[in-house]
Coordinates of C-alpha atoms in Angstrom, one line a residue:
M6 CA 56.0 25.0 -10.4
C7 CA 57.3 22.7 -7.7
G8 CA 60.6 20.6 -8.0
I9 CA 60.9 17.1 -6.0
A10 CA 63.7 14.6 -5.8
G11 CA 64.1 11.4 -3.9
V12 CA 66.7 8.4 -3.3
V13 CA 66.1 5.2 -2.2
S14 CA 69.0 3.2 -1.2
N15 CA 70.0 -0.3 0.0
K16 CA 73.4 1.1 1.9
S17 CA 73.4 4.0 4.7
M18 CA 73.0 7.4 2.7
D19 CA 74.6 10.7 3.5
P20 CA 71.9 13.5 3.8
S21 CA 74.0 15.3 1.6
W22 CA 72.7 13.9 -1.5
I23 CA 69.9 14.8 -1.3
Y24 CA 70.3 18.4 0.0
R25 CA 72.6 19.0 -3.3
M26 CA 69.7 18.0 -5.8
S27 CA 67.7 20.3 -4.0
K28 CA 69.6 23.2 -4.4
T29 CA 69.5 22.7 -8.0
L30 CA 65.6 23.0 -7.9
K31 CA 65.4 25.7 -6.0
H32 CA 64.6 28.3 -9.5
R33 CA 61.5 25.4 -9.3
G34 CA 60.3 26.3 -5.9
P35 CA 61.5 29.3 -4.0
D36 CA 59.0 29.4 -1.3
D37 CA 59.8 26.7 1.1
E38 CA 62.3 23.7 0.9
G39 CA 61.4 20.3 2.8
Y40 CA 63.0 16.9 3.6
L41 CA 62.1 13.4 4.8
F42 CA 64.2 10.8 5.9
A43 CA 63.2 7.0 6.7
N44 CA 64.6 3.9 7.2
R45 CA 63.1 0.7 8.9
D46 CA 62.8 2.0 12.4
R47 CA 62.5 5.9 12.0
I48 CA 61.5 8.9 10.1
C49 CA 63.0 12.5 10.3
T50 CA 61.7 15.5 8.6
A51 CA 64.0 18.4 7.9
G52 CA 64.2 21.8 6.8
G53 CA 66.5 24.3 5.6
D54 CA 67.8 28.2 4.4
D55 CA 64.3 28.2 2.8
T56 CA 62.1 26.8 5.0
P57 CA 59.8 29.8 6.3
V58 CA 60.1 30.6 9.9
E59 CA 55.9 30.0 10.1
V60 CA 56.8 26.2 9.0
W61 CA 58.8 25.1 11.7
K62 CA 56.3 26.7 14.0
Y63 CA 53.7 24.6 12.9
K64 CA 52.7 21.0 14.9
T65 CA 51.2 19.5 11.8
G66 CA 53.1 16.3 12.1
Y67 CA 54.7 16.8 9.2
N68 CA 56.9 20.1 10.1
P69 CA 60.6 20.1 9.7
I70 CA 62.1 18.7 13.2
A71 CA 65.8 19.2 12.3
Y72 CA 67.8 21.3 10.1
I73 CA 68.8 19.5 6.7
K74 CA 72.7 20.3 7.6
S75 CA 72.3 18.8 11.3
V76 CA 70.8 15.5 9.9
G77 CA 73.2 12.3 10.3
N78 CA 74.1 9.4 8.1
G79 CA 72.2 6.1 8.3
W80 CA 69.0 6.7 5.8
R81 CA 68.0 4.9 3.3
L82 CA 64.9 6.8 1.8
A83 CA 65.1 10.7 1.0
L84 CA 62.6 12.8 -0.4
A85 CA 63.1 16.5 -1.2
H86 CA 60.3 19.0 -2.2
R87 CA 61.0 22.6 -3.2
R88 CA 57.7 24.8 -3.2
L89 CA 55.8 27.4 -5.5
S90 CA 53.1 28.5 -3.3
I91 CA 50.1 29.0 -5.6
L92 CA 47.1 27.7 -4.2
D93 CA 47.3 27.3 -0.2
L94 CA 49.8 29.9 0.3
S95 CA 49.7 29.1 4.2
P96 CA 52.7 27.1 5.9
L97 CA 50.4 24.5 5.9
G98 CA 51.1 23.4 2.2
H99 CA 54.4 22.7 3.5
Q100 CA 56.2 19.1 1.8
P101 CA 57.0 16.3 2.4
M102 CA 53.2 16.1 3.6
S103 CA 51.7 13.1 5.6
Y104 CA 48.4 11.9 6.4
N105 CA 47.0 11.7 9.5
D106 CA 49.3 9.2 11.4
G107 CA 52.5 9.6 9.8
N108 CA 52.3 6.2 7.5
F109 CA 51.7 7.6 4.3
W110 CA 54.1 10.0 2.8
I111 CA 54.0 12.2 -0.3
V112 CA 56.2 15.1 -2.1
F113 CA 53.7 16.5 -5.0
N114 CA 54.1 18.6 -8.0
G115 CA 51.6 19.0 -10.0
E116 CA 47.7 20.5 -9.9
I117 CA 44.7 18.5 -9.5
Y118 CA 42.1 20.9 -11.4
N119 CA 38.8 19.2 -9.6
Y120 CA 40.2 18.5 -6.2
I121 CA 37.6 21.4 -4.4
E122 CA 35.0 18.4 -5.6
I123 CA 37.0 15.4 -4.6
R124 CA 37.9 17.2 -1.2
E125 CA 33.8 17.3 -0.9
E126 CA 33.2 14.0 -1.8
L127 CA 36.0 12.5 0.8
K128 CA 34.7 15.0 3.7
N129 CA 31.7 13.4 2.8
K130 CA 33.3 9.8 3.3
G131 CA 34.5 11.0 6.7
Y132 CA 37.9 12.7 5.8
N133 CA 39.4 15.2 7.9
F134 CA 41.6 18.0 6.0
L135 CA 43.9 20.2 7.9
T136 CA 45.2 22.3 4.9
N137 CA 43.1 24.1 1.5
T138 CA 45.9 22.0 -0.5
D139 CA 45.2 20.0 -3.6
T140 CA 48.0 17.8 -2.3
E141 CA 46.1 16.8 0.8
V142 CA 43.2 15.6 -1.2

């Protein structure tokens, strides 16, 4: 089972907060780690020591662009995800995950048992999918 953590603050946040939270969840998701930092005018995705090399190489729109220990201060929102790869084992299952244009983000822990049927319904309505994950559905 994956591990997720998040912080919302009305003050400038030090990224080490979410990093320390994530480290305590490593046993829940040893296969990958990912971070999202945001404020009113920018977003930064980050990875860490447990982010697989393949994840850094993909150009998904939600792949990490910074190393967690190099992310500066000034963020108001931080999300962390520790991945236990079960369904889609590819690097495309990395989280936090964004849909399409980067306006919507998710960190997800759980399983949608009928996601294949839901995915087919959404595909028939014109949605496009990048991964085979229930998270993206």
